[in-house]
Short mmCIF file of N, CA and C in Angstrom, two decimals:
data_model
loop_
_atom_site.label_atom_id
_atom_site.label_comp_id
_atom_site.label_asym_id
_atom_site.label_seq_id
_atom_site.Cartn_x
_atom_site.Cartn_y
_atom_site.Cartn_z
N MET A 173 11.61 -17.87 -1.93
CA MET A 173 11.14 -17.00 -2.97
C MET A 173 12.31 -16.11 -3.40
N LYS A 174 12.54 -16.02 -4.67
CA LYS A 174 13.64 -15.21 -5.18
C LYS A 174 13.27 -13.74 -5.14
N ALA A 175 14.31 -12.90 -5.11
CA ALA A 175 14.11 -11.47 -4.93
C ALA A 175 13.27 -10.86 -6.05
N VAL A 176 13.54 -11.22 -7.28
CA VAL A 176 12.80 -10.63 -8.40
C VAL A 176 11.33 -11.03 -8.34
N LEU A 177 11.06 -12.28 -8.01
CA LEU A 177 9.69 -12.76 -7.90
C LEU A 177 8.96 -12.03 -6.76
N PHE A 178 9.63 -11.89 -5.62
CA PHE A 178 9.04 -11.18 -4.48
C PHE A 178 8.71 -9.73 -4.85
N ARG A 179 9.68 -9.05 -5.46
CA ARG A 179 9.48 -7.65 -5.83
C ARG A 179 8.33 -7.49 -6.83
N THR A 180 8.26 -8.38 -7.80
CA THR A 180 7.21 -8.31 -8.81
C THR A 180 5.83 -8.53 -8.17
N ARG A 181 5.74 -9.53 -7.32
CA ARG A 181 4.45 -9.81 -6.67
C ARG A 181 3.99 -8.64 -5.81
N VAL A 182 4.90 -8.12 -5.01
CA VAL A 182 4.52 -7.04 -4.11
C VAL A 182 4.19 -5.76 -4.90
N ALA A 183 4.95 -5.49 -5.96
CA ALA A 183 4.66 -4.31 -6.78
C ALA A 183 3.27 -4.42 -7.41
N MET A 184 2.91 -5.60 -7.86
CA MET A 184 1.58 -5.78 -8.45
C MET A 184 0.49 -5.67 -7.39
N LEU A 185 0.78 -6.09 -6.16
CA LEU A 185 -0.20 -5.93 -5.10
C LEU A 185 -0.39 -4.45 -4.75
N TRP A 186 0.71 -3.67 -4.80
CA TRP A 186 0.57 -2.23 -4.58
C TRP A 186 -0.27 -1.61 -5.70
N MET A 187 -0.10 -2.08 -6.92
CA MET A 187 -0.92 -1.58 -8.02
C MET A 187 -2.38 -1.95 -7.79
N ALA A 188 -2.64 -3.14 -7.29
CA ALA A 188 -4.01 -3.55 -7.00
C ALA A 188 -4.63 -2.65 -5.93
N ILE A 189 -3.85 -2.24 -4.94
CA ILE A 189 -4.35 -1.31 -3.93
C ILE A 189 -4.72 0.02 -4.56
N ALA A 190 -3.86 0.53 -5.44
CA ALA A 190 -4.14 1.81 -6.11
C ALA A 190 -5.43 1.71 -6.92
N VAL A 191 -5.63 0.60 -7.62
CA VAL A 191 -6.84 0.41 -8.41
C VAL A 191 -8.07 0.30 -7.49
N ALA A 192 -7.93 -0.44 -6.39
CA ALA A 192 -9.06 -0.60 -5.47
C ALA A 192 -9.45 0.73 -4.84
N LEU A 193 -8.47 1.54 -4.45
CA LEU A 193 -8.77 2.83 -3.85
C LEU A 193 -9.37 3.80 -4.88
N SER A 194 -8.89 3.75 -6.11
CA SER A 194 -9.48 4.57 -7.17
C SER A 194 -10.93 4.16 -7.42
N GLY A 195 -11.15 2.86 -7.48
CA GLY A 195 -12.51 2.36 -7.65
C GLY A 195 -13.42 2.73 -6.49
N SER A 196 -12.87 2.73 -5.29
CA SER A 196 -13.65 3.11 -4.12
C SER A 196 -14.10 4.57 -4.23
N MET A 197 -13.18 5.43 -4.67
CA MET A 197 -13.55 6.84 -4.83
C MET A 197 -14.61 7.02 -5.92
N LEU A 198 -14.46 6.31 -7.02
CA LEU A 198 -15.45 6.41 -8.09
C LEU A 198 -16.82 5.87 -7.65
N LEU A 199 -16.82 4.79 -6.91
CA LEU A 199 -18.08 4.23 -6.43
C LEU A 199 -18.73 5.15 -5.40
N TYR A 200 -17.92 5.87 -4.64
CA TYR A 200 -18.50 6.84 -3.69
C TYR A 200 -19.23 7.95 -4.45
N ILE A 201 -18.60 8.45 -5.51
CA ILE A 201 -19.22 9.52 -6.29
C ILE A 201 -20.50 9.04 -6.96
N ALA A 202 -20.56 7.74 -7.29
CA ALA A 202 -21.74 7.19 -7.97
C ALA A 202 -22.92 6.95 -7.03
N ARG A 203 -22.70 7.07 -5.71
CA ARG A 203 -23.80 6.88 -4.76
C ARG A 203 -24.87 7.94 -4.98
N PRO A 204 -26.13 7.59 -4.77
CA PRO A 204 -27.20 8.60 -4.91
C PRO A 204 -27.00 9.75 -3.92
N GLY A 205 -26.99 10.96 -4.45
CA GLY A 205 -26.86 12.15 -3.62
C GLY A 205 -25.43 12.60 -3.36
N ALA A 206 -24.47 11.77 -3.68
CA ALA A 206 -23.07 12.12 -3.39
C ALA A 206 -22.59 13.27 -4.28
N MET A 207 -22.97 13.25 -5.53
CA MET A 207 -22.53 14.32 -6.45
C MET A 207 -23.12 15.66 -6.03
N GLU A 208 -24.38 15.67 -5.66
CA GLU A 208 -25.00 16.91 -5.21
C GLU A 208 -24.34 17.43 -3.95
N GLU A 209 -24.00 16.50 -3.05
CA GLU A 209 -23.31 16.88 -1.81
C GLU A 209 -21.95 17.50 -2.12
N MET A 210 -21.23 16.91 -3.07
CA MET A 210 -19.91 17.44 -3.43
C MET A 210 -20.05 18.80 -4.12
N LEU A 211 -21.05 18.97 -4.97
CA LEU A 211 -21.26 20.26 -5.63
C LEU A 211 -21.64 21.34 -4.61
N ALA A 212 -22.24 20.94 -3.50
CA ALA A 212 -22.58 21.88 -2.44
C ALA A 212 -21.36 22.21 -1.58
N GLY A 213 -20.23 21.55 -1.83
CA GLY A 213 -19.00 21.85 -1.10
C GLY A 213 -18.76 20.99 0.12
N GLU A 214 -19.44 19.87 0.21
CA GLU A 214 -19.25 18.97 1.34
C GLU A 214 -19.03 17.55 0.86
N MET A 215 -18.40 16.77 1.72
CA MET A 215 -18.20 15.35 1.44
C MET A 215 -18.26 14.63 2.78
N GLU A 216 -19.28 13.81 2.97
CA GLU A 216 -19.53 13.09 4.21
C GLU A 216 -19.61 14.04 5.40
N GLY A 217 -20.24 15.19 5.18
CA GLY A 217 -20.43 16.15 6.25
C GLY A 217 -19.25 17.08 6.50
N GLU A 218 -18.14 16.89 5.80
CA GLU A 218 -16.97 17.76 5.95
C GLU A 218 -16.89 18.71 4.78
N LEU A 219 -16.35 19.89 5.03
CA LEU A 219 -16.16 20.85 3.95
C LEU A 219 -15.08 20.37 3.01
N LEU A 220 -15.30 20.54 1.72
CA LEU A 220 -14.27 20.20 0.74
C LEU A 220 -13.20 21.29 0.78
N THR A 221 -12.01 20.91 1.14
CA THR A 221 -10.89 21.85 1.22
C THR A 221 -9.73 21.31 0.41
N VAL A 222 -8.70 22.13 0.28
CA VAL A 222 -7.49 21.68 -0.41
C VAL A 222 -6.85 20.52 0.35
N GLY A 223 -6.89 20.58 1.66
CA GLY A 223 -6.32 19.50 2.48
C GLY A 223 -7.00 18.17 2.24
N LEU A 224 -8.31 18.20 2.12
CA LEU A 224 -9.05 16.95 1.83
C LEU A 224 -8.70 16.44 0.44
N GLY A 225 -8.51 17.37 -0.50
CA GLY A 225 -8.09 16.97 -1.84
C GLY A 225 -6.73 16.30 -1.83
N PHE A 226 -5.79 16.86 -1.04
CA PHE A 226 -4.47 16.24 -0.92
C PHE A 226 -4.56 14.87 -0.25
N GLN A 227 -5.44 14.74 0.73
CA GLN A 227 -5.61 13.46 1.40
C GLN A 227 -6.12 12.40 0.42
N LEU A 228 -7.09 12.76 -0.40
CA LEU A 228 -7.62 11.81 -1.38
C LEU A 228 -6.56 11.46 -2.42
N ALA A 229 -5.76 12.46 -2.84
CA ALA A 229 -4.69 12.19 -3.79
C ALA A 229 -3.63 11.28 -3.17
N LEU A 230 -3.37 11.45 -1.88
CA LEU A 230 -2.37 10.62 -1.21
C LEU A 230 -2.76 9.15 -1.21
N PHE A 231 -4.07 8.87 -1.16
CA PHE A 231 -4.52 7.48 -1.19
C PHE A 231 -4.15 6.79 -2.50
N ILE A 232 -3.97 7.55 -3.56
CA ILE A 232 -3.56 6.97 -4.84
C ILE A 232 -2.05 7.05 -5.01
N ILE A 233 -1.46 8.14 -4.56
CA ILE A 233 -0.01 8.35 -4.74
C ILE A 233 0.79 7.36 -3.90
N LEU A 234 0.38 7.10 -2.66
CA LEU A 234 1.14 6.23 -1.77
C LEU A 234 1.37 4.83 -2.36
N PRO A 235 0.34 4.13 -2.85
CA PRO A 235 0.61 2.82 -3.45
C PRO A 235 1.50 2.89 -4.68
N LEU A 236 1.38 3.96 -5.47
CA LEU A 236 2.23 4.07 -6.66
C LEU A 236 3.69 4.32 -6.26
N VAL A 237 3.90 5.14 -5.24
CA VAL A 237 5.27 5.36 -4.75
C VAL A 237 5.82 4.06 -4.17
N MET A 238 4.99 3.32 -3.47
CA MET A 238 5.45 2.06 -2.89
C MET A 238 5.80 1.03 -3.96
N MET A 239 5.18 1.12 -5.13
CA MET A 239 5.60 0.25 -6.23
C MET A 239 7.05 0.55 -6.60
N GLY A 240 7.38 1.81 -6.72
CA GLY A 240 8.75 2.19 -7.05
C GLY A 240 9.72 1.81 -5.95
N VAL A 241 9.34 2.02 -4.71
CA VAL A 241 10.20 1.65 -3.59
C VAL A 241 10.45 0.14 -3.60
N THR A 242 9.40 -0.62 -3.88
CA THR A 242 9.53 -2.08 -3.91
C THR A 242 10.52 -2.53 -4.98
N LEU A 243 10.48 -1.87 -6.11
CA LEU A 243 11.32 -2.30 -7.23
C LEU A 243 12.76 -1.81 -7.12
N PHE A 244 13.01 -0.71 -6.40
CA PHE A 244 14.33 -0.10 -6.46
C PHE A 244 15.10 -0.04 -5.16
N THR A 245 14.63 -0.63 -4.07
CA THR A 245 15.40 -0.64 -2.83
C THR A 245 16.05 -2.00 -2.62
N GLY A 246 16.98 -2.05 -1.68
CA GLY A 246 17.66 -3.31 -1.35
C GLY A 246 16.72 -4.30 -0.68
N ASP A 247 17.16 -5.54 -0.57
CA ASP A 247 16.29 -6.62 -0.08
C ASP A 247 15.77 -6.36 1.33
N ARG A 248 16.67 -6.10 2.28
CA ARG A 248 16.24 -5.93 3.66
C ARG A 248 15.40 -4.66 3.83
N ALA A 249 15.88 -3.56 3.25
CA ALA A 249 15.12 -2.31 3.36
C ALA A 249 13.75 -2.47 2.71
N ASN A 250 13.70 -3.15 1.59
CA ASN A 250 12.45 -3.40 0.89
C ASN A 250 11.48 -4.15 1.79
N GLY A 251 11.96 -5.20 2.43
CA GLY A 251 11.11 -5.99 3.32
C GLY A 251 10.56 -5.17 4.47
N TYR A 252 11.44 -4.40 5.13
CA TYR A 252 11.00 -3.60 6.28
C TYR A 252 10.04 -2.49 5.87
N ILE A 253 10.33 -1.80 4.78
CA ILE A 253 9.47 -0.70 4.33
C ILE A 253 8.09 -1.24 3.96
N ASN A 254 8.04 -2.34 3.21
CA ASN A 254 6.75 -2.92 2.83
C ASN A 254 5.99 -3.46 4.04
N LEU A 255 6.71 -4.00 5.01
CA LEU A 255 6.07 -4.50 6.22
C LEU A 255 5.41 -3.36 6.98
N VAL A 256 6.14 -2.28 7.19
CA VAL A 256 5.62 -1.16 7.99
C VAL A 256 4.49 -0.44 7.25
N VAL A 257 4.73 -0.06 5.99
CA VAL A 257 3.72 0.70 5.25
C VAL A 257 2.48 -0.17 4.98
N GLY A 258 2.68 -1.44 4.66
CA GLY A 258 1.55 -2.34 4.43
C GLY A 258 0.70 -2.51 5.69
N ALA A 259 1.36 -2.70 6.84
CA ALA A 259 0.61 -2.86 8.09
C ALA A 259 -0.12 -1.57 8.45
N LEU A 260 0.55 -0.43 8.32
CA LEU A 260 -0.09 0.85 8.65
C LEU A 260 -1.28 1.14 7.72
N LEU A 261 -1.10 0.90 6.43
CA LEU A 261 -2.20 1.14 5.48
C LEU A 261 -3.34 0.17 5.74
N GLY A 262 -3.03 -1.07 6.09
CA GLY A 262 -4.08 -2.04 6.40
C GLY A 262 -4.86 -1.66 7.64
N VAL A 263 -4.17 -1.22 8.69
CA VAL A 263 -4.85 -0.80 9.92
C VAL A 263 -5.69 0.45 9.66
N PHE A 264 -5.11 1.42 8.94
CA PHE A 264 -5.84 2.64 8.63
C PHE A 264 -7.07 2.34 7.77
N GLY A 265 -6.90 1.50 6.76
CA GLY A 265 -8.02 1.14 5.90
C GLY A 265 -9.11 0.39 6.65
N GLY A 266 -8.70 -0.51 7.53
CA GLY A 266 -9.68 -1.24 8.34
C GLY A 266 -10.43 -0.31 9.27
N PHE A 267 -9.71 0.63 9.89
CA PHE A 267 -10.35 1.60 10.77
C PHE A 267 -11.33 2.47 10.01
N MET A 268 -10.91 2.94 8.83
CA MET A 268 -11.79 3.78 8.02
C MET A 268 -13.04 3.02 7.59
N MET A 269 -12.86 1.75 7.23
CA MET A 269 -14.00 0.96 6.79
C MET A 269 -15.00 0.76 7.92
N VAL A 270 -14.51 0.44 9.11
CA VAL A 270 -15.39 0.20 10.25
C VAL A 270 -16.08 1.50 10.67
N SER A 271 -15.34 2.61 10.71
CA SER A 271 -15.96 3.87 11.13
C SER A 271 -16.99 4.36 10.12
N GLU A 272 -16.72 4.17 8.83
CA GLU A 272 -17.69 4.57 7.80
C GLU A 272 -18.92 3.67 7.84
N ALA A 273 -18.72 2.37 8.05
CA ALA A 273 -19.85 1.44 8.08
C ALA A 273 -20.74 1.72 9.28
N ALA A 274 -20.17 2.25 10.37
CA ALA A 274 -20.98 2.58 11.54
C ALA A 274 -21.84 3.81 11.28
N GLU A 275 -21.35 4.74 10.44
CA GLU A 275 -22.08 5.98 10.19
C GLU A 275 -23.12 5.85 9.07
N ILE A 276 -22.76 5.14 8.01
CA ILE A 276 -23.68 5.01 6.88
C ILE A 276 -23.88 3.52 6.60
N GLU A 277 -24.80 3.22 5.73
CA GLU A 277 -25.02 1.82 5.37
C GLU A 277 -23.84 1.29 4.57
N PHE A 278 -23.63 -0.01 4.69
CA PHE A 278 -22.52 -0.64 3.98
C PHE A 278 -22.72 -0.48 2.49
N ASP A 279 -21.71 0.01 1.80
CA ASP A 279 -21.84 0.37 0.40
C ASP A 279 -20.69 -0.26 -0.38
N ALA A 280 -20.78 -0.21 -1.71
CA ALA A 280 -19.75 -0.81 -2.56
C ALA A 280 -18.40 -0.12 -2.39
N HIS A 281 -18.40 1.18 -2.14
CA HIS A 281 -17.11 1.85 -1.97
C HIS A 281 -16.41 1.39 -0.69
N LEU A 282 -17.18 1.01 0.32
CA LEU A 282 -16.56 0.46 1.54
C LEU A 282 -15.97 -0.92 1.27
N LEU A 283 -16.62 -1.68 0.43
CA LEU A 283 -16.10 -3.00 0.06
C LEU A 283 -14.75 -2.87 -0.64
N MET A 284 -14.65 -1.91 -1.56
CA MET A 284 -13.38 -1.69 -2.27
C MET A 284 -12.29 -1.22 -1.30
N GLY A 285 -12.65 -0.36 -0.36
CA GLY A 285 -11.68 0.06 0.65
C GLY A 285 -11.23 -1.10 1.52
N GLY A 286 -12.16 -1.99 1.84
CA GLY A 286 -11.81 -3.17 2.62
C GLY A 286 -10.89 -4.11 1.87
N VAL A 287 -11.12 -4.24 0.56
CA VAL A 287 -10.22 -5.06 -0.27
C VAL A 287 -8.82 -4.47 -0.27
N ALA A 288 -8.72 -3.14 -0.38
CA ALA A 288 -7.41 -2.48 -0.35
C ALA A 288 -6.71 -2.73 0.98
N ALA A 289 -7.46 -2.66 2.09
CA ALA A 289 -6.87 -2.91 3.41
C ALA A 289 -6.41 -4.37 3.52
N LEU A 290 -7.20 -5.28 3.01
CA LEU A 290 -6.82 -6.70 3.05
C LEU A 290 -5.56 -6.95 2.23
N ILE A 291 -5.46 -6.35 1.07
CA ILE A 291 -4.25 -6.51 0.24
C ILE A 291 -3.04 -5.91 0.95
N ALA A 292 -3.23 -4.80 1.65
CA ALA A 292 -2.12 -4.20 2.41
C ALA A 292 -1.63 -5.16 3.48
N PHE A 293 -2.54 -5.86 4.16
CA PHE A 293 -2.13 -6.85 5.15
C PHE A 293 -1.41 -8.03 4.49
N VAL A 294 -1.83 -8.41 3.29
CA VAL A 294 -1.13 -9.48 2.56
C VAL A 294 0.29 -9.04 2.24
N ILE A 295 0.48 -7.79 1.84
CA ILE A 295 1.82 -7.27 1.57
C ILE A 295 2.67 -7.32 2.84
N ALA A 296 2.10 -6.91 3.95
CA ALA A 296 2.84 -6.94 5.22
C ALA A 296 3.22 -8.38 5.58
N GLY A 297 2.30 -9.32 5.38
CA GLY A 297 2.60 -10.72 5.67
C GLY A 297 3.67 -11.29 4.76
N LEU A 298 3.58 -11.00 3.46
CA LEU A 298 4.61 -11.46 2.53
C LEU A 298 5.98 -10.88 2.88
N SER A 299 5.99 -9.62 3.31
CA SER A 299 7.24 -8.98 3.69
C SER A 299 7.84 -9.63 4.92
N LEU A 300 6.99 -9.98 5.87
CA LEU A 300 7.48 -10.66 7.08
C LEU A 300 8.07 -12.02 6.72
N VAL A 301 7.39 -12.76 5.86
CA VAL A 301 7.92 -14.06 5.43
C VAL A 301 9.23 -13.87 4.69
N TRP A 302 9.30 -12.85 3.85
CA TRP A 302 10.51 -12.57 3.08
C TRP A 302 11.67 -12.24 4.01
N LEU A 303 11.42 -11.43 5.04
CA LEU A 303 12.48 -11.05 5.97
C LEU A 303 12.97 -12.23 6.80
N ARG A 304 12.10 -13.20 7.05
CA ARG A 304 12.49 -14.37 7.84
C ARG A 304 13.15 -15.46 7.01
N SER A 305 13.14 -15.31 5.68
CA SER A 305 13.74 -16.34 4.83
C SER A 305 15.26 -16.30 4.98
N PRO A 306 15.91 -17.46 4.87
CA PRO A 306 17.37 -17.52 5.06
C PRO A 306 18.15 -16.69 4.04
N ALA A 307 17.64 -16.53 2.85
CA ALA A 307 18.37 -15.79 1.82
C ALA A 307 18.51 -14.31 2.19
N VAL A 308 17.56 -13.77 2.95
CA VAL A 308 17.60 -12.36 3.30
C VAL A 308 18.19 -12.15 4.68
N SER A 309 17.91 -13.07 5.63
CA SER A 309 18.32 -12.85 7.01
C SER A 309 19.80 -13.10 7.25
N THR A 310 20.44 -13.91 6.43
CA THR A 310 21.88 -14.14 6.61
C THR A 310 22.64 -13.50 5.46
N PRO A 311 23.65 -12.71 5.79
CA PRO A 311 24.42 -12.09 4.70
C PRO A 311 25.22 -13.13 3.93
N ALA A 312 25.44 -12.84 2.67
CA ALA A 312 26.22 -13.74 1.82
C ALA A 312 27.67 -13.74 2.30
N PRO A 313 28.33 -14.90 2.26
CA PRO A 313 29.72 -14.95 2.71
C PRO A 313 30.61 -14.12 1.77
N ALA A 314 31.58 -13.49 2.37
CA ALA A 314 32.51 -12.68 1.58
C ALA A 314 33.42 -13.60 0.77
N VAL A 315 33.67 -13.24 -0.44
CA VAL A 315 34.54 -14.01 -1.31
C VAL A 315 35.92 -13.36 -1.29
N ASP A 316 36.92 -14.17 -0.96
CA ASP A 316 38.28 -13.63 -0.94
C ASP A 316 38.79 -13.52 -2.37
N GLN A 317 39.13 -12.31 -2.75
CA GLN A 317 39.69 -12.09 -4.07
C GLN A 317 41.11 -11.57 -3.90
N PRO A 318 42.02 -12.04 -4.73
CA PRO A 318 43.39 -11.55 -4.58
C PRO A 318 43.48 -10.08 -4.95
N ARG A 319 44.35 -9.40 -4.25
CA ARG A 319 44.58 -7.99 -4.55
C ARG A 319 45.28 -7.87 -5.89
N ALA A 320 45.07 -6.79 -6.54
CA ALA A 320 45.67 -6.56 -7.86
C ALA A 320 47.18 -6.39 -7.75
N ASP A 321 47.68 -5.84 -6.63
CA ASP A 321 49.12 -5.59 -6.48
C ASP A 321 49.85 -6.73 -5.78
N ALA A 322 49.15 -7.83 -5.48
CA ALA A 322 49.79 -8.95 -4.78
C ALA A 322 50.76 -9.67 -5.72
N ALA A 323 51.84 -10.11 -5.15
CA ALA A 323 52.85 -10.85 -5.93
C ALA A 323 52.36 -12.25 -6.19
N VAL A 324 52.58 -12.73 -7.39
CA VAL A 324 52.12 -14.06 -7.76
C VAL A 324 53.24 -15.04 -7.69
#
């Protein structure tokens, strides 16, 4: 897989995660009783605070930042960063989905969160394959170029 193709695919997958997480938040608000709960200052039994607001914003900001990182970092760094962040986001998303499903009934917002976690694991897998490919794992041979001051 060529570098531009890899970067484009992974960047679009990060965008899909951002869309899935945004949709998950919107579907949560659309649940019966969720809006009233939020207006009362709570969300899933927790008080609505600035910290919780930052946490929810981070779920959207992280995939968007990772799109930029994917497009603008070097090949090896790109592979390692996407592998680590994709695996961590996938594990975190899977944990959140399982813990939420144990507390409340399975809902559409959990499905969207699960899709985001699955896409994060796909990103981690693609990054692992990319790092193991010969084009990335072996450095390009140095080309001997004559010095400008060398006598001809």
